[in-house]
Amino acid sequence: MRVIRDIPTLRALPVASPRVLVPTMGALHEGHLQLVDLARRHAGPDGEVVATVFVNPTQFAPHEDFDRYPRPFEADMALLESRGCDAVFAPGREAMYAPDASVKIIETAIGAGLEGASRPQFFSGVCTVVAKLFNLVRPDIAIFGEKDYQQLAVIRRLVRDLDFPIEIVAAPTVREPDGLAMSSRNAYLSPEERRQSVVISAALSEARLSMEQGCIGVATLLDRVRERIASGPLARIDYVAGVHPDTLEPVDTVGLDGLLIAVAVWFGKTRLIDNVCWRRR
Ligand code: PAF
C-alpha cells in the first residue's frame, strides 16, 4: 500500500481503472473498513482503491473538536492495508490549503437544514474538500456512508451540479451489537454516556417499525422518537426531524417517496447523529 503525503506524488501515481475513492478523516473503525470492502468489490481485480485520510479544518467551527479529533495514523494505515487498500493520500493542511485560500463551494438547498442549520460552516467545508479530493484523486467511483445521510445527498448534488464524472455509491450504516451507529466520535463517550447512547438507535428502529405498520402521522412519530431518546437522562436533543428522503425538506405526512428521520443528540460534549430512511416499496 502506497502512502502519499503530497500532491505531485499523488498526481504521478499510475492509474488503474476503475479507481475507487474512500474519503475519510481517519480514526478508522469497522464502518470505514466496510466502505473499503465495498470499494474493493467495485474496483474488481483490475481496479484500485484509494483512501484519503485528512482531518479537514474547514468543516469544523472554531469551538468544535478539530484539535481533539483522534489521529491514530499508524493504526489507520495498518487497518487500511489489512482490507486491501492500494494507496492512501494523507496530506498535511499546507498541502491542501494555501494560507490565503479564498474559494469555497456552497450548496444552498439540500444542506440548508439539519446539520447545515446546527453547523453552518460544515457543508461548505465538506463540499470544498471533497471537490478538491475529486480533482486530486480523479476517481471513477466514490463511496460515502449512509450514516451521514445528508452529507451523501449533498455530495450527490455537488457531483450533479458541478459535472464531476464520478459515480457515488452509498454504503449502509454499520452498527455496534447494541445498535449504536459506528462513529469515530463514539470514543469520546464516557462509559455511562455510551450505555445510554443506545436510546438513539432504539428510537429509530421503533420509528421504522411504526412506519412499516403505517397509519401514523409524522408529528406523532417524531414525538415518540423524542420521548424515547429523552428516556436516556444524559441525552440532549439537538434536532429530531422528519424530511423528504431526496429533497431533505420537512414534511408533515409520509409521502409516496417515504420519510427520512434524522437526529442529532448530545451526550456530554459528544454530538452523535443517526437516521432511518423508510421508503415505500
Ligand atoms: O465523512 C467524513 O469523514 C468527512 O466529512 C469527509 C467526507 C471525509 C470530508 O472531510
PDB file of C-alpha atoms and ligand atoms in Angstrom:
ATOM      1  CA  MET A   1       0.000   0.000   0.000  1.00  0.00           C
ATOM      2  CA  ARG A   2       1.442   3.359  -1.038  1.00  0.00           C
ATOM      3  CA  VAL A   3       1.145   6.169   1.498  1.00  0.00           C
ATOM      4  CA  ILE A   4       1.281   9.524  -0.271  1.00  0.00           C
ATOM      5  CA  ARG A   5       1.688  12.821   1.547  1.00  0.00           C
ATOM      6  CA  ASP A   6       1.977  15.352  -1.271  1.00  0.00           C
ATOM      7  CA  ILE A   7       0.099  16.322  -4.401  1.00  0.00           C
ATOM      8  CA  PRO A   8       2.902  15.861  -7.004  1.00  0.00           C
ATOM      9  CA  THR A   9       3.422  12.229  -5.881  1.00  0.00           C
ATOM     10  CA  LEU A  10      -0.336  11.616  -5.996  1.00  0.00           C
ATOM     11  CA  ARG A  11      -0.578  13.038  -9.491  1.00  0.00           C
ATOM     12  CA  ALA A  12       2.334  10.838 -10.648  1.00  0.00           C
ATOM     13  CA  LEU A  13       0.676   7.628  -9.367  1.00  0.00           C
ATOM     14  CA  PRO A  14      -0.171   5.331 -12.313  1.00  0.00           C
ATOM     15  CA  VAL A  15      -3.953   4.968 -12.611  1.00  0.00           C
ATOM     16  CA  ALA A  16      -5.701   1.581 -12.612  1.00  0.00           C
ATOM     17  CA  SER A  17      -9.305   1.516 -13.746  1.00  0.00           C
ATOM     18  CA  PRO A  18     -11.736   1.783 -12.135  1.00  0.00           C
ATOM     19  CA  ARG A  19     -10.235   3.899  -9.388  1.00  0.00           C
ATOM     20  CA  VAL A  20     -12.467   3.891  -6.309  1.00  0.00           C
ATOM     21  CA  LEU A  21     -12.124   6.594  -3.656  1.00  0.00           C
ATOM     22  CA  VAL A  22     -12.926   6.253   0.045  1.00  0.00           C
ATOM     23  CA  PRO A  23     -12.611   9.715   1.666  1.00  0.00           C
ATOM     24  CA  THR A  24     -12.124   9.641   5.457  1.00  0.00           C
ATOM     25  CA  MET A  25     -10.850  11.758   8.307  1.00  0.00           C
ATOM     26  CA  GLY A  26      -9.043   8.737   9.809  1.00  0.00           C
ATOM     27  CA  ALA A  27      -9.685   7.334  13.320  1.00  0.00           C
ATOM     28  CA  LEU A  28     -10.964   4.368  11.384  1.00  0.00           C
ATOM     29  CA  HIS A  29     -13.489   1.858  12.704  1.00  0.00           C
ATOM     30  CA  GLU A  30     -15.314  -1.089  11.193  1.00  0.00           C
ATOM     31  CA  GLY A  31     -17.779   1.292   9.490  1.00  0.00           C
ATOM     32  CA  HIS A  32     -14.941   2.853   7.464  1.00  0.00           C
ATOM     33  CA  LEU A  33     -13.426  -0.543   6.760  1.00  0.00           C
ATOM     34  CA  GLN A  34     -16.705  -1.744   5.279  1.00  0.00           C
ATOM     35  CA  LEU A  35     -16.544   1.281   2.943  1.00  0.00           C
ATOM     36  CA  VAL A  36     -13.134  -0.028   1.874  1.00  0.00           C
ATOM     37  CA  ASP A  37     -14.566  -3.554   1.391  1.00  0.00           C
ATOM     38  CA  LEU A  38     -17.313  -2.114  -0.812  1.00  0.00           C
ATOM     39  CA  ALA A  39     -14.736  -0.065  -2.728  1.00  0.00           C
ATOM     40  CA  ARG A  40     -12.670  -3.221  -3.242  1.00  0.00           C
ATOM     41  CA  ARG A  41     -15.700  -5.017  -4.709  1.00  0.00           C
ATOM     42  CA  HIS A  42     -16.381  -2.089  -7.067  1.00  0.00           C
ATOM     43  CA  ALA A  43     -12.702  -1.885  -8.066  1.00  0.00           C
ATOM     44  CA  GLY A  44     -12.600  -5.574  -9.015  1.00  0.00           C
ATOM     45  CA  PRO A  45      -9.334  -7.349  -9.862  1.00  0.00           C
ATOM     46  CA  ASP A  46      -8.093  -4.673 -12.299  1.00  0.00           C
ATOM     47  CA  GLY A  47      -9.080  -1.527 -10.458  1.00  0.00           C
ATOM     48  CA  GLU A  48      -7.685   0.164  -7.360  1.00  0.00           C
ATOM     49  CA  VAL A  49      -8.877   1.534  -4.048  1.00  0.00           C
ATOM     50  CA  VAL A  50      -7.527   4.890  -2.913  1.00  0.00           C
ATOM     51  CA  ALA A  51      -8.444   6.070   0.604  1.00  0.00           C
ATOM     52  CA  THR A  52      -7.835   9.578   1.835  1.00  0.00           C
ATOM     53  CA  VAL A  53      -7.094  10.440   5.470  1.00  0.00           C
ATOM     54  CA  PHE A  54      -7.377  14.156   6.164  1.00  0.00           C
ATOM     55  CA  VAL A  55      -8.965  15.888   9.162  1.00  0.00           C
ATOM     56  CA  ASN A  56     -10.368  18.772   7.183  1.00  0.00           C
ATOM     57  CA  PRO A  57     -10.132  22.001   9.217  1.00  0.00           C
ATOM     58  CA  THR A  58     -12.651  23.913   7.100  1.00  0.00           C
ATOM     59  CA  GLN A  59     -15.600  21.734   8.153  1.00  0.00           C
ATOM     60  CA  PHE A  60     -15.070  22.436  11.869  1.00  0.00           C
ATOM     61  CA  ALA A  61     -16.217  25.622  13.592  1.00  0.00           C
ATOM     62  CA  PRO A  62     -13.657  27.197  15.957  1.00  0.00           C
ATOM     63  CA  HIS A  63     -15.487  25.813  19.041  1.00  0.00           C
ATOM     64  CA  GLU A  64     -15.710  22.262  17.645  1.00  0.00           C
ATOM     65  CA  ASP A  65     -13.445  19.244  18.166  1.00  0.00           C
ATOM     66  CA  PHE A  66     -10.828  19.746  15.397  1.00  0.00           C
ATOM     67  CA  ASP A  67      -7.905  19.797  17.851  1.00  0.00           C
ATOM     68  CA  ARG A  68      -9.002  16.785  19.859  1.00  0.00           C
ATOM     69  CA  TYR A  69     -10.206  14.759  16.836  1.00  0.00           C
ATOM     70  CA  PRO A  70      -8.339  11.415  17.162  1.00  0.00           C
ATOM     71  CA  ARG A  71      -5.423  10.869  14.717  1.00  0.00           C
ATOM     72  CA  PRO A  72      -4.100   7.307  15.216  1.00  0.00           C
ATOM     73  CA  PHE A  73      -2.180   7.405  11.945  1.00  0.00           C
ATOM     74  CA  GLU A  74      -0.115   4.181  12.155  1.00  0.00           C
ATOM     75  CA  ALA A  75      -3.122   2.122  13.293  1.00  0.00           C
ATOM     76  CA  ASP A  76      -5.203   3.596  10.446  1.00  0.00           C
ATOM     77  CA  MET A  77      -2.573   2.650   7.869  1.00  0.00           C
ATOM     78  CA  ALA A  78      -2.406  -0.931   9.195  1.00  0.00           C
ATOM     79  CA  LEU A  79      -6.212  -1.244   9.061  1.00  0.00           C
ATOM     80  CA  LEU A  80      -6.429   0.103   5.507  1.00  0.00           C
ATOM     81  CA  GLU A  81      -3.711  -2.245   4.342  1.00  0.00           C
ATOM     82  CA  SER A  82      -5.401  -5.221   6.037  1.00  0.00           C
ATOM     83  CA  ARG A  83      -8.562  -4.536   3.977  1.00  0.00           C
ATOM     84  CA  GLY A  84      -6.802  -4.375   0.630  1.00  0.00           C
ATOM     85  CA  CYS A  85      -6.483  -0.627   0.107  1.00  0.00           C
ATOM     86  CA  ASP A  86      -3.940   0.104  -2.668  1.00  0.00           C
ATOM     87  CA  ALA A  87      -2.992   3.682  -1.836  1.00  0.00           C
ATOM     88  CA  VAL A  88      -3.665   6.293   0.833  1.00  0.00           C
ATOM     89  CA  PHE A  89      -3.466  10.022   0.282  1.00  0.00           C
ATOM     90  CA  ALA A  90      -2.841  11.641   3.668  1.00  0.00           C
ATOM     91  CA  PRO A  91      -1.848  15.262   3.064  1.00  0.00           C
ATOM     92  CA  GLY A  92      -0.984  17.849   5.686  1.00  0.00           C
ATOM     93  CA  ARG A  93      -3.044  21.018   5.935  1.00  0.00           C
ATOM     94  CA  GLU A  94      -0.441  23.028   3.960  1.00  0.00           C
ATOM     95  CA  ALA A  95      -0.693  20.610   1.011  1.00  0.00           C
ATOM     96  CA  MET A  96      -4.462  21.109   0.832  1.00  0.00           C
ATOM     97  CA  TYR A  97      -4.966  24.800   1.606  1.00  0.00           C
ATOM     98  CA  ALA A  98      -2.874  27.806   0.668  1.00  0.00           C
ATOM     99  CA  PRO A  99      -2.655  30.207   3.633  1.00  0.00           C
ATOM    100  CA  ASP A 100      -4.772  32.683   1.667  1.00  0.00           C
ATOM    101  CA  ALA A 101      -7.196  30.142   0.117  1.00  0.00           C
ATOM    102  CA  SER A 102     -10.350  32.082  -0.697  1.00  0.00           C
ATOM    103  CA  VAL A 103     -12.611  29.794  -2.741  1.00  0.00           C
ATOM    104  CA  LYS A 104     -15.459  27.824  -1.124  1.00  0.00           C
ATOM    105  CA  ILE A 105     -18.206  25.672  -2.570  1.00  0.00           C
ATOM    106  CA  ILE A 106     -21.623  26.331  -1.069  1.00  0.00           C
ATOM    107  CA  GLU A 107     -24.588  24.043  -1.680  1.00  0.00           C
ATOM    108  CA  THR A 108     -27.721  26.016  -0.966  1.00  0.00           C
ATOM    109  CA  ALA A 109     -30.664  23.589  -0.686  1.00  0.00           C
ATOM    110  CA  ILE A 110     -30.021  20.024   0.494  1.00  0.00           C
ATOM    111  CA  GLY A 111     -27.523  21.137   3.115  1.00  0.00           C
ATOM    112  CA  ALA A 112     -29.512  24.080   4.476  1.00  0.00           C
ATOM    113  CA  GLY A 113     -31.420  22.277   7.263  1.00  0.00           C
ATOM    114  CA  LEU A 114     -30.487  19.631   9.848  1.00  0.00           C
ATOM    115  CA  GLU A 115     -26.655  19.532  10.090  1.00  0.00           C
ATOM    116  CA  GLY A 116     -26.416  22.694   7.989  1.00  0.00           C
ATOM    117  CA  ALA A 117     -28.637  24.585  10.443  1.00  0.00           C
ATOM    118  CA  SER A 118     -26.737  23.350  13.501  1.00  0.00           C
ATOM    119  CA  ARG A 119     -23.255  23.584  11.958  1.00  0.00           C
ATOM    120  CA  PRO A 120     -23.382  26.432   9.396  1.00  0.00           C
ATOM    121  CA  GLN A 121     -19.777  26.004   8.189  1.00  0.00           C
ATOM    122  CA  PHE A 122     -19.966  22.233   7.864  1.00  0.00           C
ATOM    123  CA  PHE A 123     -21.208  21.564   4.332  1.00  0.00           C
ATOM    124  CA  SER A 124     -19.212  24.284   2.635  1.00  0.00           C
ATOM    125  CA  GLY A 125     -16.115  22.755   4.266  1.00  0.00           C
ATOM    126  CA  VAL A 126     -17.162  19.272   3.164  1.00  0.00           C
ATOM    127  CA  CYS A 127     -18.078  20.321  -0.398  1.00  0.00           C
ATOM    128  CA  THR A 128     -14.848  22.249  -0.833  1.00  0.00           C
ATOM    129  CA  VAL A 129     -12.585  19.485   0.431  1.00  0.00           C
ATOM    130  CA  VAL A 130     -14.476  16.720  -1.390  1.00  0.00           C
ATOM    131  CA  ALA A 131     -14.322  18.665  -4.671  1.00  0.00           C
ATOM    132  CA  LYS A 132     -10.574  19.098  -4.114  1.00  0.00           C
ATOM    133  CA  LEU A 133     -10.170  15.373  -3.378  1.00  0.00           C
ATOM    134  CA  PHE A 134     -12.166  14.524  -6.513  1.00  0.00           C
ATOM    135  CA  ASN A 135      -9.877  16.781  -8.582  1.00  0.00           C
ATOM    136  CA  LEU A 136      -6.743  15.360  -6.999  1.00  0.00           C
ATOM    137  CA  VAL A 137      -7.575  11.639  -6.929  1.00  0.00           C
ATOM    138  CA  ARG A 138      -9.774  11.668 -10.065  1.00  0.00           C
ATOM    139  CA  PRO A 139     -11.765   8.552  -9.106  1.00  0.00           C
ATOM    140  CA  ASP A 140     -14.364   6.803 -11.267  1.00  0.00           C
ATOM    141  CA  ILE A 141     -16.385   5.891  -8.173  1.00  0.00           C
ATOM    142  CA  ALA A 142     -16.517   7.344  -4.642  1.00  0.00           C
ATOM    143  CA  ILE A 143     -18.018   5.656  -1.584  1.00  0.00           C
ATOM    144  CA  PHE A 144     -19.868   7.541   1.191  1.00  0.00           C
ATOM    145  CA  GLY A 145     -21.699   6.129   4.231  1.00  0.00           C
ATOM    146  CA  GLU A 146     -25.451   6.446   4.803  1.00  0.00           C
ATOM    147  CA  LYS A 147     -24.759   7.238   8.465  1.00  0.00           C
ATOM    148  CA  ASP A 148     -24.055  10.781   7.174  1.00  0.00           C
ATOM    149  CA  TYR A 149     -27.190  10.708   5.037  1.00  0.00           C
ATOM    150  CA  GLN A 150     -27.373  14.448   4.459  1.00  0.00           C
ATOM    151  CA  GLN A 151     -23.671  14.605   3.546  1.00  0.00           C
ATOM    152  CA  LEU A 152     -24.260  11.842   0.994  1.00  0.00           C
ATOM    153  CA  ALA A 153     -27.201  13.775  -0.500  1.00  0.00           C
ATOM    154  CA  VAL A 154     -25.152  16.996  -0.625  1.00  0.00           C
ATOM    155  CA  ILE A 155     -22.275  15.175  -2.364  1.00  0.00           C
ATOM    156  CA  ARG A 156     -24.664  13.711  -4.933  1.00  0.00           C
ATOM    157  CA  ARG A 157     -25.861  17.257  -5.650  1.00  0.00           C
ATOM    158  CA  LEU A 158     -22.262  18.513  -5.859  1.00  0.00           C
ATOM    159  CA  VAL A 159     -21.430  15.825  -8.413  1.00  0.00           C
ATOM    160  CA  ARG A 160     -24.560  16.551 -10.434  1.00  0.00           C
ATOM    161  CA  ASP A 161     -24.299  20.330 -10.407  1.00  0.00           C
ATOM    162  CA  LEU A 162     -20.542  20.575 -10.997  1.00  0.00           C
ATOM    163  CA  ASP A 163     -20.441  17.728 -13.560  1.00  0.00           C
ATOM    164  CA  PHE A 164     -17.915  15.516 -11.838  1.00  0.00           C
ATOM    165  CA  PRO A 165     -17.728  12.284 -13.902  1.00  0.00           C
ATOM    166  CA  ILE A 166     -17.925  10.198 -10.733  1.00  0.00           C
ATOM    167  CA  GLU A 167     -20.430   7.562  -9.605  1.00  0.00           C
ATOM    168  CA  ILE A 168     -21.388   7.990  -5.953  1.00  0.00           C
ATOM    169  CA  VAL A 169     -22.041   4.713  -4.134  1.00  0.00           C
ATOM    170  CA  ALA A 170     -23.811   4.661  -0.754  1.00  0.00           C
ATOM    171  CA  ALA A 171     -22.760   2.202   1.948  1.00  0.00           C
ATOM    172  CA  PRO A 172     -25.156   1.125   4.721  1.00  0.00           C
ATOM    173  CA  THR A 173     -24.580   2.298   8.299  1.00  0.00           C
ATOM    174  CA  VAL A 174     -22.567  -0.161  10.379  1.00  0.00           C
ATOM    175  CA  ARG A 175     -23.733  -0.571  13.974  1.00  0.00           C
ATOM    176  CA  GLU A 176     -22.327  -1.850  17.249  1.00  0.00           C
ATOM    177  CA  PRO A 177     -24.058  -5.021  18.543  1.00  0.00           C
ATOM    178  CA  ASP A 178     -26.379  -2.867  20.718  1.00  0.00           C
ATOM    179  CA  GLY A 179     -27.382  -0.686  17.746  1.00  0.00           C
ATOM    180  CA  LEU A 180     -25.232   2.449  18.194  1.00  0.00           C
ATOM    181  CA  ALA A 181     -24.089   3.663  14.762  1.00  0.00           C
ATOM    182  CA  MET A 182     -20.304   3.409  14.486  1.00  0.00           C
ATOM    183  CA  SER A 183     -18.547   6.771  14.557  1.00  0.00           C
ATOM    184  CA  SER A 184     -15.049   7.973  15.396  1.00  0.00           C
ATOM    185  CA  ARG A 185     -16.687  10.295  17.948  1.00  0.00           C
ATOM    186  CA  ASN A 186     -18.095   7.341  19.952  1.00  0.00           C
ATOM    187  CA  ALA A 187     -14.616   7.125  21.502  1.00  0.00           C
ATOM    188  CA  TYR A 188     -15.340  10.421  23.362  1.00  0.00           C
ATOM    189  CA  LEU A 189     -18.292   8.914  25.288  1.00  0.00           C
ATOM    190  CA  SER A 190     -17.910   8.113  28.992  1.00  0.00           C
ATOM    191  CA  PRO A 191     -18.990   4.564  29.950  1.00  0.00           C
ATOM    192  CA  GLU A 192     -22.349   5.892  31.231  1.00  0.00           C
ATOM    193  CA  GLU A 193     -22.909   8.058  28.114  1.00  0.00           C
ATOM    194  CA  ARG A 194     -22.028   5.076  25.941  1.00  0.00           C
ATOM    195  CA  ARG A 195     -24.540   2.904  27.843  1.00  0.00           C
ATOM    196  CA  GLN A 196     -27.322   5.457  27.404  1.00  0.00           C
ATOM    197  CA  SER A 197     -26.500   6.297  23.775  1.00  0.00           C
ATOM    198  CA  VAL A 198     -28.334   3.174  22.679  1.00  0.00           C
ATOM    199  CA  VAL A 199     -31.585   5.168  23.034  1.00  0.00           C
ATOM    200  CA  ILE A 200     -30.852   6.775  19.646  1.00  0.00           C
ATOM    201  CA  SER A 201     -30.863   3.615  17.568  1.00  0.00           C
ATOM    202  CA  ALA A 202     -33.665   2.128  19.691  1.00  0.00           C
ATOM    203  CA  ALA A 203     -35.836   5.191  18.975  1.00  0.00           C
ATOM    204  CA  LEU A 204     -35.095   4.999  15.258  1.00  0.00           C
ATOM    205  CA  SER A 205     -35.768   1.280  14.929  1.00  0.00           C
ATOM    206  CA  GLU A 206     -39.082   1.689  16.791  1.00  0.00           C
ATOM    207  CA  ALA A 207     -39.924   4.507  14.353  1.00  0.00           C
ATOM    208  CA  ARG A 208     -39.108   2.247  11.403  1.00  0.00           C
ATOM    209  CA  LEU A 209     -41.472  -0.389  12.808  1.00  0.00           C
ATOM    210  CA  SER A 210     -44.256   2.210  13.177  1.00  0.00           C
ATOM    211  CA  MET A 211     -43.695   3.370   9.571  1.00  0.00           C
ATOM    212  CA  GLU A 212     -43.837  -0.220   8.340  1.00  0.00           C
ATOM    213  CA  GLN A 213     -47.120  -0.697  10.190  1.00  0.00           C
ATOM    214  CA  GLY A 214     -48.438   2.528   8.588  1.00  0.00           C
ATOM    215  CA  CYS A 215     -51.211   4.849   9.795  1.00  0.00           C
ATOM    216  CA  ILE A 216     -49.171   7.248  11.861  1.00  0.00           C
ATOM    217  CA  GLY A 217     -48.610  10.963  11.323  1.00  0.00           C
ATOM    218  CA  VAL A 218     -45.114  12.394  11.151  1.00  0.00           C
ATOM    219  CA  ALA A 219     -45.660  14.652  14.204  1.00  0.00           C
ATOM    220  CA  THR A 220     -46.673  11.683  16.385  1.00  0.00           C
ATOM    221  CA  LEU A 221     -43.775   9.646  15.055  1.00  0.00           C
ATOM    222  CA  LEU A 222     -41.266  12.387  15.860  1.00  0.00           C
ATOM    223  CA  ASP A 223     -42.774  12.902  19.335  1.00  0.00           C
ATOM    224  CA  ARG A 224     -42.263   9.211  20.052  1.00  0.00           C
ATOM    225  CA  VAL A 225     -38.657   9.399  18.829  1.00  0.00           C
ATOM    226  CA  ARG A 226     -38.019  12.437  21.071  1.00  0.00           C
ATOM    227  CA  GLU A 227     -39.598  10.699  24.071  1.00  0.00           C
ATOM    228  CA  ARG A 228     -37.592   7.532  23.571  1.00  0.00           C
ATOM    229  CA  ILE A 229     -34.324   9.464  23.225  1.00  0.00           C
ATOM    230  CA  ALA A 230     -35.161  11.531  26.303  1.00  0.00           C
ATOM    231  CA  SER A 231     -35.501   8.280  28.271  1.00  0.00           C
ATOM    232  CA  GLY A 232     -31.696   8.456  28.423  1.00  0.00           C
ATOM    233  CA  PRO A 233     -31.267  11.101  31.146  1.00  0.00           C
ATOM    234  CA  LEU A 234     -27.911  12.278  29.753  1.00  0.00           C
ATOM    235  CA  ALA A 235     -29.289  12.803  26.214  1.00  0.00           C
ATOM    236  CA  ARG A 236     -29.777  16.395  24.987  1.00  0.00           C
ATOM    237  CA  ILE A 237     -31.594  16.530  21.677  1.00  0.00           C
ATOM    238  CA  ASP A 238     -30.217  18.957  19.086  1.00  0.00           C
ATOM    239  CA  TYR A 239     -32.804  18.008  16.469  1.00  0.00           C
ATOM    240  CA  VAL A 240     -35.251  15.255  15.575  1.00  0.00           C
ATOM    241  CA  ALA A 241     -36.621  15.898  12.094  1.00  0.00           C
ATOM    242  CA  GLY A 242     -38.815  14.185   9.525  1.00  0.00           C
ATOM    243  CA  VAL A 243     -37.865  15.132   5.964  1.00  0.00           C
ATOM    244  CA  HIS A 244     -38.323  14.025   2.373  1.00  0.00           C
ATOM    245  CA  PRO A 245     -35.554  11.472   1.667  1.00  0.00           C
ATOM    246  CA  ASP A 246     -34.446  13.178  -1.575  1.00  0.00           C
ATOM    247  CA  THR A 247     -35.022  16.910  -1.045  1.00  0.00           C
ATOM    248  CA  LEU A 248     -34.486  16.831   2.741  1.00  0.00           C
ATOM    249  CA  GLU A 249     -37.321  19.332   3.114  1.00  0.00           C
ATOM    250  CA  PRO A 250     -39.518  18.971   6.220  1.00  0.00           C
ATOM    251  CA  VAL A 251     -42.742  17.032   5.638  1.00  0.00           C
ATOM    252  CA  ASP A 252     -45.964  16.589   7.657  1.00  0.00           C
ATOM    253  CA  THR A 253     -47.032  13.298   6.143  1.00  0.00           C
ATOM    254  CA  VAL A 254     -45.227  10.199   4.977  1.00  0.00           C
ATOM    255  CA  GLY A 255     -45.421  10.674   1.215  1.00  0.00           C
ATOM    256  CA  LEU A 256     -45.075   8.282  -1.687  1.00  0.00           C
ATOM    257  CA  ASP A 257     -41.284   8.549  -1.511  1.00  0.00           C
ATOM    258  CA  GLY A 258     -41.180   7.636   2.179  1.00  0.00           C
ATOM    259  CA  LEU A 259     -39.565   9.514   5.043  1.00  0.00           C
ATOM    260  CA  LEU A 260     -36.123  10.191   6.464  1.00  0.00           C
ATOM    261  CA  ILE A 261     -35.960  10.678  10.217  1.00  0.00           C
ATOM    262  CA  ALA A 262     -32.667  12.335  11.108  1.00  0.00           C
ATOM    263  CA  VAL A 263     -31.464  13.046  14.630  1.00  0.00           C
ATOM    264  CA  ALA A 264     -28.581  14.777  16.358  1.00  0.00           C
ATOM    265  CA  VAL A 265     -28.138  14.218  20.081  1.00  0.00           C
ATOM    266  CA  TRP A 266     -25.575  15.452  22.573  1.00  0.00           C
ATOM    267  CA  PHE A 267     -24.183  13.205  25.294  1.00  0.00           C
ATOM    268  CA  GLY A 268     -21.996  15.480  27.365  1.00  0.00           C
ATOM    269  CA  LYS A 269     -19.590  17.119  24.899  1.00  0.00           C
ATOM    270  CA  THR A 270     -20.174  14.498  22.212  1.00  0.00           C
ATOM    271  CA  ARG A 271     -22.640  15.099  19.412  1.00  0.00           C
ATOM    272  CA  LEU A 272     -23.962  11.952  17.718  1.00  0.00           C
ATOM    273  CA  ILE A 273     -26.019  11.771  14.519  1.00  0.00           C
ATOM    274  CA  ASP A 274     -28.078   8.922  13.123  1.00  0.00           C
ATOM    275  CA  ASN A 275     -31.033   8.405  10.820  1.00  0.00           C
ATOM    276  CA  VAL A 276     -33.572   5.962   9.486  1.00  0.00           C
ATOM    277  CA  CYS A 277     -34.763   6.166   5.904  1.00  0.00           C
ATOM    278  CA  TRP A 278     -38.008   4.402   5.161  1.00  0.00           C
ATOM    279  CA  ARG A 279     -39.156   4.125   1.564  1.00  0.00           C
ATOM    280  CA  ARG A 280     -42.408   2.655   0.332  1.00  0.00           C
ATOM    281  CA  ARG A 281     -41.645  -0.409  -1.767  1.00  0.00           C
TER     282      ARG A 281
HETATM  283  O1  PAF B   1     -17.411  11.994   6.348  1.00  0.00           O
HETATM  284  C1  PAF B   1     -16.234  12.385   6.537  1.00  0.00           C
HETATM  285  O2  PAF B   1     -15.406  11.680   7.132  1.00  0.00           O
HETATM  286  C2  PAF B   1     -15.815  13.758   6.030  1.00  0.00           C
HETATM  287  O3  PAF B   1     -16.859  14.679   6.108  1.00  0.00           O
HETATM  288  C3  PAF B   1     -15.233  13.715   4.612  1.00  0.00           C
HETATM  289  C4  PAF B   1     -16.265  13.264   3.584  1.00  0.00           C
HETATM  290  C5  PAF B   1     -14.031  12.771   4.561  1.00  0.00           C
HETATM  291  C6  PAF B   1     -14.759  15.118   4.196  1.00  0.00           C
HETATM  292  O4  PAF B   1     -13.788  15.608   5.061  1.00  0.00           O
END
